[in-house]
Coordinates of C-alpha atoms in Angstrom, one line a residue:
Chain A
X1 CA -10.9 -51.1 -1.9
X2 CA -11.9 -48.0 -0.3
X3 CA -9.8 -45.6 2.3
X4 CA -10.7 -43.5 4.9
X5 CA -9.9 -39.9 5.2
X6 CA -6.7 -39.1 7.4
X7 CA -8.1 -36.6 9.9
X8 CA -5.5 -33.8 10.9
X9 CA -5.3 -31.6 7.9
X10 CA -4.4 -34.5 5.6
X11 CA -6.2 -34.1 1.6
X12 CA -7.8 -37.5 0.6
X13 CA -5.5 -39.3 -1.3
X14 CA -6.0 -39.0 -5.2
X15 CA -4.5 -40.8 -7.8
X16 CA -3.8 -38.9 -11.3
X17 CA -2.8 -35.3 -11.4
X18 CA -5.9 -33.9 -13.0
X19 CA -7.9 -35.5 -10.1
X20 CA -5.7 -33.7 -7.5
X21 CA -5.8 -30.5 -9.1
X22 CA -9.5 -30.3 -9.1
X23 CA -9.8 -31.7 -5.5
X24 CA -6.6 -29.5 -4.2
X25 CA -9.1 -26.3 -4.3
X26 CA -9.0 -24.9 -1.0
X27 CA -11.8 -24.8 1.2
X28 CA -10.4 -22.6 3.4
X29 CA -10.8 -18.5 4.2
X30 CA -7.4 -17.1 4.6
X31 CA -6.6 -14.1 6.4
X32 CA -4.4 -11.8 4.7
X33 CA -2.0 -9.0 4.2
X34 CA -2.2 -7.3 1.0
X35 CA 1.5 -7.6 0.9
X36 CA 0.9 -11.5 1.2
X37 CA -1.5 -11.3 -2.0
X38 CA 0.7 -9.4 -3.9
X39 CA 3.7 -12.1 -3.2
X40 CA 1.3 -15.3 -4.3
X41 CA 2.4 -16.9 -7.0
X42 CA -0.2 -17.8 -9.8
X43 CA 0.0 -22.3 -11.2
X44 CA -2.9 -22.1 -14.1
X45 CA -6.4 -21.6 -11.5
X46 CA -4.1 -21.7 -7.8
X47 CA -2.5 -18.9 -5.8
X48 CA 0.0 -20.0 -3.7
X49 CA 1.5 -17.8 -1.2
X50 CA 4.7 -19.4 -0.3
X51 CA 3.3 -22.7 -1.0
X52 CA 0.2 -22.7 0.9
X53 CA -3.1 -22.4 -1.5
X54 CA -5.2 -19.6 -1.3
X55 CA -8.4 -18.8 -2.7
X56 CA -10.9 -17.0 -0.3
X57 CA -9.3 -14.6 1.5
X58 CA -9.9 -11.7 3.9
X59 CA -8.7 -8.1 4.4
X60 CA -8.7 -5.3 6.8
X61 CA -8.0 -2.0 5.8
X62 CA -9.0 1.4 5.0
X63 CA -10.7 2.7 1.9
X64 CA -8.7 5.1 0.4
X65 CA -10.9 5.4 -2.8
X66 CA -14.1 4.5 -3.7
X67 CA -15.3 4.7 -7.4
X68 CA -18.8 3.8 -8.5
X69 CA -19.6 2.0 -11.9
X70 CA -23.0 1.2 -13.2
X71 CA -22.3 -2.2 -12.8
X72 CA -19.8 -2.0 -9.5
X73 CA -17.8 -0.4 -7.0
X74 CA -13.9 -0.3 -7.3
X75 CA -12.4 0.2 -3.9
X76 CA -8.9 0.7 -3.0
X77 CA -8.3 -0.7 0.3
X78 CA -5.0 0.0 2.0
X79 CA -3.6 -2.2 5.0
X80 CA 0.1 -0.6 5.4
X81 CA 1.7 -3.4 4.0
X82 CA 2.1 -2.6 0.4
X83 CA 0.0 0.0 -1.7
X84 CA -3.9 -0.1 -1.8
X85 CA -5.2 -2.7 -3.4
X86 CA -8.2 -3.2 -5.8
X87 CA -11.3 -4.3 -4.8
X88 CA -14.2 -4.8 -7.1
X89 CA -17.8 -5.2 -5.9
X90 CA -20.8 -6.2 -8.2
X91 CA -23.4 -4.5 -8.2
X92 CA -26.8 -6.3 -8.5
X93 CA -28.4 -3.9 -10.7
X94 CA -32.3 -4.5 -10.0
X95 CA -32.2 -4.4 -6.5
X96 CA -31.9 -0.9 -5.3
X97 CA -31.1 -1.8 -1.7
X98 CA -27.4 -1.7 0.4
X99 CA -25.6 -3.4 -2.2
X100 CA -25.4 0.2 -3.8
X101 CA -24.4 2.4 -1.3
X102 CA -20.7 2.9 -1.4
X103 CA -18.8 3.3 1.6
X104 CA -16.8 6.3 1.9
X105 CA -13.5 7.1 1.7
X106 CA -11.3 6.9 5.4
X107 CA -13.6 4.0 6.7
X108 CA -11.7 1.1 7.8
X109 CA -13.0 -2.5 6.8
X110 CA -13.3 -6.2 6.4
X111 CA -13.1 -7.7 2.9
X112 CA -13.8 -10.8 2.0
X113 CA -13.5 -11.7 -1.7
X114 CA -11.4 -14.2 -4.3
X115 CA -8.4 -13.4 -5.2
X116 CA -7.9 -12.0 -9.1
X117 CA -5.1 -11.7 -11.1
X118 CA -5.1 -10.0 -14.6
X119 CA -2.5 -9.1 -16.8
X120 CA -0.2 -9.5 -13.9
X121 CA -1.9 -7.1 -12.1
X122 CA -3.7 -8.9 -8.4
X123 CA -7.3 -7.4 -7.4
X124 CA -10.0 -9.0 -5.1
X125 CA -13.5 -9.8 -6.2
X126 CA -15.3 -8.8 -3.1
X127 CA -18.4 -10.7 -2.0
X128 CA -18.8 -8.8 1.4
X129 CA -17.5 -5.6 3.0
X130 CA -17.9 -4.6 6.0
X131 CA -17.3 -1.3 8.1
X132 CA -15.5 -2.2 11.5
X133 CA -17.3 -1.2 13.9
X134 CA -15.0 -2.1 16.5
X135 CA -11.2 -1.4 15.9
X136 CA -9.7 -4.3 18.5
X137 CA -11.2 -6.2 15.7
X138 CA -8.5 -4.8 13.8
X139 CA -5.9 -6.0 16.0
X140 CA -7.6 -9.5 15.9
X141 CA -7.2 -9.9 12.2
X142 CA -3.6 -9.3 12.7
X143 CA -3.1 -11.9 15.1
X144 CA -5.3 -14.4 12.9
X145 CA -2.9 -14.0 9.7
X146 CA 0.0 -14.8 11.5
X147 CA -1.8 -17.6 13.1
X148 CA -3.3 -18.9 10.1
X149 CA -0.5 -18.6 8.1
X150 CA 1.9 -20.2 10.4
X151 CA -0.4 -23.5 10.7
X152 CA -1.2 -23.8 7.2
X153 CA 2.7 -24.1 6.5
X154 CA 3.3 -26.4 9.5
X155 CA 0.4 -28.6 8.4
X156 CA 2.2 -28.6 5.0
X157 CA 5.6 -29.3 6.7
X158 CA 4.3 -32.1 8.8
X159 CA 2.4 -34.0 6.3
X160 CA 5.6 -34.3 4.1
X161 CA 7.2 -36.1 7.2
X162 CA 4.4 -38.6 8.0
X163 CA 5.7 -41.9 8.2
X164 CA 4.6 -43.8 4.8
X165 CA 3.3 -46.8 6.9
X166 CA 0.2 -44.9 8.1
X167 CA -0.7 -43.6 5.0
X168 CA -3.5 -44.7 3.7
X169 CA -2.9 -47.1 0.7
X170 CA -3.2 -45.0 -2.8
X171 CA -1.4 -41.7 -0.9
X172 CA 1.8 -42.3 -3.0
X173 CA 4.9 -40.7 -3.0
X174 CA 4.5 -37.7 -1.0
X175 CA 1.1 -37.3 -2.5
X176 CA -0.5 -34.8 -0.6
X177 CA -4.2 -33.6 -1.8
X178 CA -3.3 -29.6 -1.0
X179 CA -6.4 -29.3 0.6
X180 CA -5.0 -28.6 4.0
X181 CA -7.6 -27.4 6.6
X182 CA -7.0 -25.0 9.8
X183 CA -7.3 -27.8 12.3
X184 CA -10.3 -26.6 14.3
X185 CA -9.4 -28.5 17.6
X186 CA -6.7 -26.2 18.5
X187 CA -4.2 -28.4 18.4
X188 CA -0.6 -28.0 17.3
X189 CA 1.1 -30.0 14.4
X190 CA 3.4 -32.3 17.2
X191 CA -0.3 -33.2 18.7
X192 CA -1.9 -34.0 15.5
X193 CA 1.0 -35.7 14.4
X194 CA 0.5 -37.8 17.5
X195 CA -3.5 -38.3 17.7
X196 CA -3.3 -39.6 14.0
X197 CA -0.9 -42.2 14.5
X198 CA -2.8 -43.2 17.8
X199 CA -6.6 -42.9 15.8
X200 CA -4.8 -45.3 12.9
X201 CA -3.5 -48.0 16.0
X202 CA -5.5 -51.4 14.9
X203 CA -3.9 -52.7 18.2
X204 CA -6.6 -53.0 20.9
X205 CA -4.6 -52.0 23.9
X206 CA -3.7 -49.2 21.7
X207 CA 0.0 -47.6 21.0
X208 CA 2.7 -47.3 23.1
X209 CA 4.9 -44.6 23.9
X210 CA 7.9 -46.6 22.3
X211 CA 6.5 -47.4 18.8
X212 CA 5.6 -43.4 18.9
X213 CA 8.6 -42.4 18.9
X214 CA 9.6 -45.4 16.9
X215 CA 7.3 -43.9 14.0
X216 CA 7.9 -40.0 14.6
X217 CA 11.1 -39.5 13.9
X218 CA 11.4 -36.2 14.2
X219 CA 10.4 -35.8 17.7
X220 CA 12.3 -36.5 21.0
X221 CA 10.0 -38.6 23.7
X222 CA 10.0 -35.7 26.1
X223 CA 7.5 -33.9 23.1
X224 CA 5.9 -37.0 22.4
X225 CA 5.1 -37.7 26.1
X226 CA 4.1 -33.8 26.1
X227 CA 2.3 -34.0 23.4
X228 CA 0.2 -37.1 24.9
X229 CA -0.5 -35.4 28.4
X230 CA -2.4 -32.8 26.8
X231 CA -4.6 -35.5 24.6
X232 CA -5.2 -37.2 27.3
X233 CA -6.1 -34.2 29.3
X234 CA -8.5 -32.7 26.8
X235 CA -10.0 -36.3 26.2
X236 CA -8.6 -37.1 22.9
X237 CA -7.1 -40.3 24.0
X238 CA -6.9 -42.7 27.6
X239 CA -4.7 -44.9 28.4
X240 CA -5.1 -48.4 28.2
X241 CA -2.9 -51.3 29.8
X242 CA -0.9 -49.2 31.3
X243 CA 0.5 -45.8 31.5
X244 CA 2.7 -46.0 28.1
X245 CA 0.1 -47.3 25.9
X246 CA -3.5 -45.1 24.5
X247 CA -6.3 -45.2 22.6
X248 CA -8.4 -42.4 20.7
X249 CA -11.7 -41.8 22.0
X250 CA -12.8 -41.3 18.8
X251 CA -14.7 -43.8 17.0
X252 CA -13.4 -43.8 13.7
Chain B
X1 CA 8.7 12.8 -3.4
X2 CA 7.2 9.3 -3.5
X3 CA 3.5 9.1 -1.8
X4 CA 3.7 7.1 1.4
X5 CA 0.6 5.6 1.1
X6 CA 1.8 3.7 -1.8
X7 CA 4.7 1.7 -0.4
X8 CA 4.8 -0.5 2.5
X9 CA 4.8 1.6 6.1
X10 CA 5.5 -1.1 9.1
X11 CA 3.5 -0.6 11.9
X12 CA 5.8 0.5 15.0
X13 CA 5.8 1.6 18.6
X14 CA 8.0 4.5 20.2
X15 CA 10.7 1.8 20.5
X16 CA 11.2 1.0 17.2
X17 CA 11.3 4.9 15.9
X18 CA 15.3 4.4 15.8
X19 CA 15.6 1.9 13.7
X20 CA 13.3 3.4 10.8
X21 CA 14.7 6.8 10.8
X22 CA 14.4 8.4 7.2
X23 CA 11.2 5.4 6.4
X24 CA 7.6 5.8 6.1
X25 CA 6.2 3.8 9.1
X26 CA 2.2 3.7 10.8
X27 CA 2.0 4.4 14.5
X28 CA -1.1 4.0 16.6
X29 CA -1.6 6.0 19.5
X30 CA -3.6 8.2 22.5
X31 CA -3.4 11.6 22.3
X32 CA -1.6 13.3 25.2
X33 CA -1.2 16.4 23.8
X34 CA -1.5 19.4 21.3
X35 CA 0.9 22.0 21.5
X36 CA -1.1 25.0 20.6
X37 CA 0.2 26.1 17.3
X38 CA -1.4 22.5 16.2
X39 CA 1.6 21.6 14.4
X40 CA 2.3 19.2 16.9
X41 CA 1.0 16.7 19.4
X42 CA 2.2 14.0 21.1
X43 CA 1.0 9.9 21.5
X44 CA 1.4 7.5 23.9
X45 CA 1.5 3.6 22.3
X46 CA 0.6 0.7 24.2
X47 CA 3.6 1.0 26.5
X48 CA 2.5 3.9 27.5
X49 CA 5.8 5.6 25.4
X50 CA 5.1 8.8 23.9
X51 CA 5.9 9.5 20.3
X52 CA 6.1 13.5 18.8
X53 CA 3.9 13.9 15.5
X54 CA 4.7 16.8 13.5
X55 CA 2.4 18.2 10.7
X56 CA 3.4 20.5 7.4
X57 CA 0.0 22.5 8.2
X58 CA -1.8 23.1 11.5
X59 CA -4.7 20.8 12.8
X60 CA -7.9 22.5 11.4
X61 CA -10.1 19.9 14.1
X62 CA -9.7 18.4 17.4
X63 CA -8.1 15.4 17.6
X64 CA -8.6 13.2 20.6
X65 CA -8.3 9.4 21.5
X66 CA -6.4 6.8 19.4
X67 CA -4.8 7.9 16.3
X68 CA -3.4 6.2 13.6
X69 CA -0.7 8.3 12.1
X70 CA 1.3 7.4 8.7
X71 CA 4.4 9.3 8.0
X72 CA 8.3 9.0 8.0
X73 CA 10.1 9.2 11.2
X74 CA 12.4 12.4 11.0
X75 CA 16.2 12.5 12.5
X76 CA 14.8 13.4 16.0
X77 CA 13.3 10.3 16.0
X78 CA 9.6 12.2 15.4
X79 CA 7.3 11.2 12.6
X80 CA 6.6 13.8 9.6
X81 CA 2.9 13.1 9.9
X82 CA 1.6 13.1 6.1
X83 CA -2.3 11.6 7.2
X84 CA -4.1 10.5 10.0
X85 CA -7.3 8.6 10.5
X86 CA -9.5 8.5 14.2
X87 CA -10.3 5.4 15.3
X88 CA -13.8 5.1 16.4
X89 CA -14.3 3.8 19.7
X90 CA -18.1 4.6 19.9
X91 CA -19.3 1.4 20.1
X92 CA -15.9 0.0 22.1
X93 CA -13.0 1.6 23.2
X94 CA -9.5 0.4 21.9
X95 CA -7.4 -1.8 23.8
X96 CA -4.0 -0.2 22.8
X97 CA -2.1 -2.3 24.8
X98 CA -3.8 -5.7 23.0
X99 CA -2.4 -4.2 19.9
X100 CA 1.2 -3.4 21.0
X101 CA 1.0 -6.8 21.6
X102 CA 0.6 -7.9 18.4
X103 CA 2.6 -5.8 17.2
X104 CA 5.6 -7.5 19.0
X105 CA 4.5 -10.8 17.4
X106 CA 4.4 -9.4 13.8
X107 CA 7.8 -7.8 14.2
X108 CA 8.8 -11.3 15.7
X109 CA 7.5 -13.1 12.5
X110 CA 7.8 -10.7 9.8
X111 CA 7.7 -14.0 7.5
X112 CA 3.8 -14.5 8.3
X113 CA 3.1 -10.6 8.1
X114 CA 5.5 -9.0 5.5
X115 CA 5.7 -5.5 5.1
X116 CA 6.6 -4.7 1.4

């Protein structure tokens, strides 16, 4: 039979390895430190850094170097965190338009590329950059990598702990698909953790406080109860019967 | 002498100049002042703190609004400036106190913003 998709940041569930390793690529854009790229460890086609996949990634820094090449621009963009590193721009060679024009030297700016490495040496393949035009830009990228990469290793953390009787069938042992997504409702891993369990309720008056915290282990009923204040406020859920038991508003 | 810009230089506020003494580090800053021999000038961060920035060779052009100073803070707890960069605020002006902000949180989670 089939299976739906486990919203919260869960992969769909795979079965053989080769099958997860094609579907593990991630889908995300990660904000990054050079330092951070530098540190991720290469498994055949994956960077990980510290376990969490990377592919797309983006940079702010400034250009300390700027060579041209017939065929592309090698930057080297330095962000304080380690030395410069390499960034390589193509060049499309028939169009003589802004693809060309290389941007100088002391200029700060925002890459966005793929992460290389070759002969152990890590570069970026750069499919935009960008001068900043404002600097509090800057200051948001910052706060974005720490963000980012503080979810993406809770979401990793959390789905590890799930309880195996809401996964769906064909998860398997601690089969996790790797392809972990920035939850876009704003929500932390305690409330995902939460709002899954309550979207996966067959029960029609819903799920009760108790069998939460029956089912999360790992969380006292005081974060539980917190947890399913703010659902309820931001209309994830509503209660049903009575005050301890709640249903998604989600159709799923 | 190793080039600065190739190793790992934390980004820091007046506050934290005691605890690199001897290291390369990046400050942001205002101007406040220039002494007039140009070999020196002070920076307020977002605490409004001041830091002193000491240069090898005079300024040969005005400085003014934020700067972004890499260096290596000296015993006095001043930074040996070896570059600086303006930032441009023509289009928006810099919110220096936003980014002392987040500079507490990446000092609070070095593990999510590694330097080196």
């Amino acid at each position: 039979g089939g299976y739906t998709q486990s919203p919260g940041g869960f992969g769909s569930p795979t079965g053989t390895q080769a099958e997860k390793k094609q579907r593990a690529r991630s889908q995300n854009i990660v904000p990054c430190t050079v330092s951070q790229l530098l540190a991720a460890e290469q498994v055949d086609e994956t960077f990980r850094i510290r376990d969490v996949e990377i592919s797309q990634v983006t940079i702010m820094g400034i250009i300390r170097h700027a060579e041209k090449a017939p065929t592309n621009i090698l930057y080297k963009v330095d962000d304080m965190t380690a030395a410069p590193m390499d960034v390589r721009q193509w060049v499309d060679t028939d169009e003589a338009g802004s693809e060309n024009v290389v941007v100088p030297p002391g200029t700060y700016v925002k890459v966005a590329g793929h992460l290389r490495s070759f002969q152990n040496k890590k570069s970026l393949v750069a499919f935009k950059i960008m001068p900043l035009e404002n600097m509090n830009e800057f200051t948001t990228h910052i706060l974005e990598i720490v963000n980012a990469h503080m979810i993406l290793r809770r979401n990793l953390m959390s789905a590890s702990r799930v309880p195996q009787s809401f996964s769906s069938a064909g998860m398997g042992d601690g089969g996790y698909g790797g392809g972990s997504s920035l939850p876009v409702n704003g929500l932390t891993a305690h409330q995902s953790q939460v709002l899954n369990l309550i979207k996966n309720c067959p029960v029609p008056e819903g799920m009760s406080l108790q069998e939460l915290k029956l089912q999360l282990h790992n969380m006292s009923m005081s974060t539980i109860k917190q947890a399913v204040e703010f659902l309820s406020s931001e209309g994830h859920i509503y209660s049903t019967v009575d005050d301890d038991h709640y249903k998604s508003t989600d159709a799923d | 002498m190793v080039d600065v810009h190739e190793v790992p230089r934390p980004r820091i506020a007046t506050g934290h100049l005691a605890q690199h003494i001897g290291k390369p580090v990046c400050f942001v800053g205002r101007v406040e002042k220039i002494h007039p021999t140009g070999k020196l000038f002070v920076l307020s961060d977002g605490e409004g703190k001041h830091t002193t920035v000491e240069l090898s060779e005079p300024l040969d052009e005005e400085i003014s609004g934020v700067l972004e100073v890499v260096g290596r803070v000296t015993n006095q707890a001043t930074i040996m400036c070896m570059s600086y960069v303006q930032f441009r605020e023509d289009k928006s002006p810099f919110d220096l106190e936003l980014y002392n902000e987040a500079l507490k949180i990446i000092h609070e989670f070095p593990d999510y913003f590694p330097f080196g």
